[in-house]
Tab-separated table of C-alpha atoms in Angstrom:
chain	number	residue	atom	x	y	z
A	1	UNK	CA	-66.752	69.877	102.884
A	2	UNK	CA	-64.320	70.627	100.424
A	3	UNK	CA	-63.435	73.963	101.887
A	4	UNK	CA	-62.623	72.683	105.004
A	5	UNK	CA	-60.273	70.131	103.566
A	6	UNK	CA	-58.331	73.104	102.026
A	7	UNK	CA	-58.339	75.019	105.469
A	8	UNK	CA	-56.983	71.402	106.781
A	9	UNK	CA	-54.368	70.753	104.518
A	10	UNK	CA	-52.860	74.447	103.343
A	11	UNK	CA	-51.092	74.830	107.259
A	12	UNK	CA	-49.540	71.431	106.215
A	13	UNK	CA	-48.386	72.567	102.719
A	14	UNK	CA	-47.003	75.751	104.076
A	15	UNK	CA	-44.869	73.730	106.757
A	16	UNK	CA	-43.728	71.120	104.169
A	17	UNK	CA	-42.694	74.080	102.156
A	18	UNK	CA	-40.689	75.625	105.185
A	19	UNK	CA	-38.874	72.315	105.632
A	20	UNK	CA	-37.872	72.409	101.813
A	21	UNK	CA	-36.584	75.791	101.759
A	22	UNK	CA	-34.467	75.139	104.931
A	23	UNK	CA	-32.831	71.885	104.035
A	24	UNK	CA	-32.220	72.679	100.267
A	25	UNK	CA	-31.680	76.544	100.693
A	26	UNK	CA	-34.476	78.287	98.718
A	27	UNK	CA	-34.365	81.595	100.112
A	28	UNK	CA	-36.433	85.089	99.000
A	29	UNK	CA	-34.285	87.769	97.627
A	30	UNK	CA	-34.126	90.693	99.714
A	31	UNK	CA	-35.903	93.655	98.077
A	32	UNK	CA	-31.724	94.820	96.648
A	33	UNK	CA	-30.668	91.989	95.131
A	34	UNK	CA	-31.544	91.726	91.934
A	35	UNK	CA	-32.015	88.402	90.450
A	36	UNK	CA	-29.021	87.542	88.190
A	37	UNK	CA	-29.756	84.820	85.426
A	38	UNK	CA	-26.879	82.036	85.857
A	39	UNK	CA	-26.490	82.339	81.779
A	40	UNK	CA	-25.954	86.476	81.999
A	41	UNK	CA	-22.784	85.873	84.334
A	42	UNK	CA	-20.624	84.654	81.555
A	43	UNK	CA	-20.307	86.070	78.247
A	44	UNK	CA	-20.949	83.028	75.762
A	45	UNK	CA	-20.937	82.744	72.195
A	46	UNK	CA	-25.037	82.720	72.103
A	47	UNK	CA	-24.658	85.946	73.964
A	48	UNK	CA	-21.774	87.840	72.314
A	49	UNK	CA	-22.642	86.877	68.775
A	50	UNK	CA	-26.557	87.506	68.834
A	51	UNK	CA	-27.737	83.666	69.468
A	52	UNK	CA	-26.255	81.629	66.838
A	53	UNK	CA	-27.113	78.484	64.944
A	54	UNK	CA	-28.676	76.360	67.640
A	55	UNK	CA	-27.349	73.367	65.401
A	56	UNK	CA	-23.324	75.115	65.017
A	57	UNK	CA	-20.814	73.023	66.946
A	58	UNK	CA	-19.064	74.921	69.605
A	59	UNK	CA	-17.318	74.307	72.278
A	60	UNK	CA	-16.438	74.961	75.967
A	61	UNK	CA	-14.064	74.942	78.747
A	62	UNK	CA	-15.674	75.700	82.258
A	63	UNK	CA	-13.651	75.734	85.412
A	64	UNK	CA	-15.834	74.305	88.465
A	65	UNK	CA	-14.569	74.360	92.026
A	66	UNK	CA	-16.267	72.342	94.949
A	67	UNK	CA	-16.369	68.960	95.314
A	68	UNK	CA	-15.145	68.140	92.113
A	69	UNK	CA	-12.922	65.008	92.902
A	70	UNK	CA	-15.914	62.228	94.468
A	71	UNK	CA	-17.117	59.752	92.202
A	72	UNK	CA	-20.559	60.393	92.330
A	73	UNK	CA	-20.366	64.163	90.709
A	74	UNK	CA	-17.579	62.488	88.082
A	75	UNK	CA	-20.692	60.241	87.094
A	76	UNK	CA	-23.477	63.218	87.053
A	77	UNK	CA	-21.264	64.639	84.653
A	78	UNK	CA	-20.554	62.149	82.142
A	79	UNK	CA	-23.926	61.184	82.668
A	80	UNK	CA	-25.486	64.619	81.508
A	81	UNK	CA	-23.136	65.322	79.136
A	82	UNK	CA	-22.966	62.225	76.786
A	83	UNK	CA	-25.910	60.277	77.627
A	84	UNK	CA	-28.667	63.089	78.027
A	85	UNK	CA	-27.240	65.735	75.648
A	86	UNK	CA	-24.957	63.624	73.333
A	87	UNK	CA	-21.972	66.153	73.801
A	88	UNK	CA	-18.172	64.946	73.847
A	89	UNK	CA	-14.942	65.848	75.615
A	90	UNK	CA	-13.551	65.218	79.062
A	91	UNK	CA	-13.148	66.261	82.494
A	92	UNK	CA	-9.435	66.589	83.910
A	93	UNK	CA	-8.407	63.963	86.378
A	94	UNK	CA	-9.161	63.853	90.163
A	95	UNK	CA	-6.261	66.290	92.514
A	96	UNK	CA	-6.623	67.266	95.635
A	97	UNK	CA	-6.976	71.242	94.343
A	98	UNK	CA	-11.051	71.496	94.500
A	99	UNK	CA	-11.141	72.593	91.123
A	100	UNK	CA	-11.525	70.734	88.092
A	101	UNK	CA	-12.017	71.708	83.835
A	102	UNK	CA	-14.718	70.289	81.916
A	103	UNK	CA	-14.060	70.510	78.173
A	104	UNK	CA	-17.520	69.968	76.190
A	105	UNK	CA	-18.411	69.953	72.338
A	106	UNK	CA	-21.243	69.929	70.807
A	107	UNK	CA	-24.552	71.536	69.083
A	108	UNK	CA	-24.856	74.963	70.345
A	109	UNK	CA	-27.957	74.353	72.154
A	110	UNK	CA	-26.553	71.318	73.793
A	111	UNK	CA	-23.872	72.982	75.426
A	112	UNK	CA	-25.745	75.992	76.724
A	113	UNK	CA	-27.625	73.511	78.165
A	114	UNK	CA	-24.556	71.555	80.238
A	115	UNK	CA	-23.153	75.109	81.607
A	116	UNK	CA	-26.479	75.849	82.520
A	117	UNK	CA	-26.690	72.184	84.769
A	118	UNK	CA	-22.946	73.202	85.626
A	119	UNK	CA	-24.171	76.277	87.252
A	120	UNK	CA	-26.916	74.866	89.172
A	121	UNK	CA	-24.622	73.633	91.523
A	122	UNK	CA	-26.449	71.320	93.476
A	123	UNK	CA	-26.316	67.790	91.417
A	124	UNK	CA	-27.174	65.290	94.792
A	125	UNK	CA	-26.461	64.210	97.800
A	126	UNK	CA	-24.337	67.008	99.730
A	127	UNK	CA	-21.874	68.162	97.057
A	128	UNK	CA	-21.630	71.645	96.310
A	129	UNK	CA	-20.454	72.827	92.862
A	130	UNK	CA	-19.444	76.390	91.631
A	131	UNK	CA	-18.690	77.542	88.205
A	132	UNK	CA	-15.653	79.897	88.260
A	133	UNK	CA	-15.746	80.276	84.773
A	134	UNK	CA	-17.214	79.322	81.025
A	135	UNK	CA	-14.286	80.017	78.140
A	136	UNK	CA	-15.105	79.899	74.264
A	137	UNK	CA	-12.903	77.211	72.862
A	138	UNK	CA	-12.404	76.027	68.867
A	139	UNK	CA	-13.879	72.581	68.780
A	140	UNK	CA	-11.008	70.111	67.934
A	141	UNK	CA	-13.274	67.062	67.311
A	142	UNK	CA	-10.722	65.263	69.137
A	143	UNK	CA	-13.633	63.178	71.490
A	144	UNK	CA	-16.030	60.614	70.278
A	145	UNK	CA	-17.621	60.772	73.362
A	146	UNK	CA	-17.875	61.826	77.121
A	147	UNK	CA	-14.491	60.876	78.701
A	148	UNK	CA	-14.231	61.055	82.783
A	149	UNK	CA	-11.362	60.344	84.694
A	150	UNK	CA	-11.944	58.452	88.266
A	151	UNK	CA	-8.225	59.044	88.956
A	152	UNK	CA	-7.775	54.901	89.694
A	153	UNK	CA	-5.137	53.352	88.175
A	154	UNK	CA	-7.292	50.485	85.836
C-alpha cells in the first residue's frame, strides 16, 4: 500500500518542483559553469585577512543596483539589518538612478551575513537586486541604529 502511494505522489512532487524552478528561476548549471560562491566574488576583510575576529567591528559599503528605490525593499533592508542582525548605518536616499549604497557596521560575522542576504537578490515580491560591489570601510560609529531613507518629505 505504501509503495503505491509513493508511485502516486512522486509524478506530483516532480511537477510541483518544475513549477518552482520556472517561476522562481532555479536552473542546473551547465556541465562549464562552475559554481561561484556569492562570498568569493568580492574580496572582504574575512577573506583577505585570513577570517578575523568574528566579534571585531567592521564595516561596509555595498553598491546594489535594481529596484532599489520601492518601499518594500527599503523595509527588507532595515529590517535585516537592525532588527535581525543588530547592525547600524544607512542606506542613501531614493533617485531615480537604480542604484543605491548601503553603509553597514557591525560584528564581523553580522555583516558577512547582510552582504551575503544583499547578494541573494531576490528579497519578495518581483524586485530584483544586484550587488555591484562590497568596499572595506573604517567604522565611524556614527549610527545608533539602522537608518533608511523613504525619500518623503516627513
Amino acid at each position: 500500500m505504501a509503495r503505491n502511494t509513493i508511485s502516486a505522489v512522486f509524478p506530483l512532487l516532480l511537477i510541483l518542483l518544475s513549477i518552482a524552478s520556472s517561476t522562481f528561476g532555479f536552473t542546473a548549471p551547465s556541465q562549464n559553469q562552475r559554481l561561484t560562491p556569492p562570498s568569493a566574488r568580492y574580496a572582504t576583510a574575512s577573506t583577505t585577512e585570513g577570517g578575523g575576529d568574528p566579534s571585531e567591528v567592521i564595516a561596509r559599503k555595498i553598491v546594489v543596483c535594481g529596484d532599489v528605490d520601492g518601499g518594500y525593499y527599503r523595509s527588507c533592508v532595515k529590517n535585516e539589518g537592525s532588527r535581525f542582525r543588530k547592525l547600524s548605518g544607512t542606506m542613501s536616499p531614493p533617485d531615480d538612478s537604480k542604484k543605491a549604497e548601503i553603509l553597514v557596521e557591525g560584528r564581523r560575522k553580522m555583516v558577512d551575513g547582510f552582504v551575503r542576504w544583499c547578494e541573494r537578490g531576490n528579497v519578495g515580491l518581483s524586485q530584483r537586486i544586484t550587488v555591484e560591489s562590497v568596499k572595506e570601510e573604517d567604522p565611524t560609529g556614527l549610527y545608533d541604529d539602522f537608518y533608511v531613507p523613504t525619500g518623503r518629505d516627513d
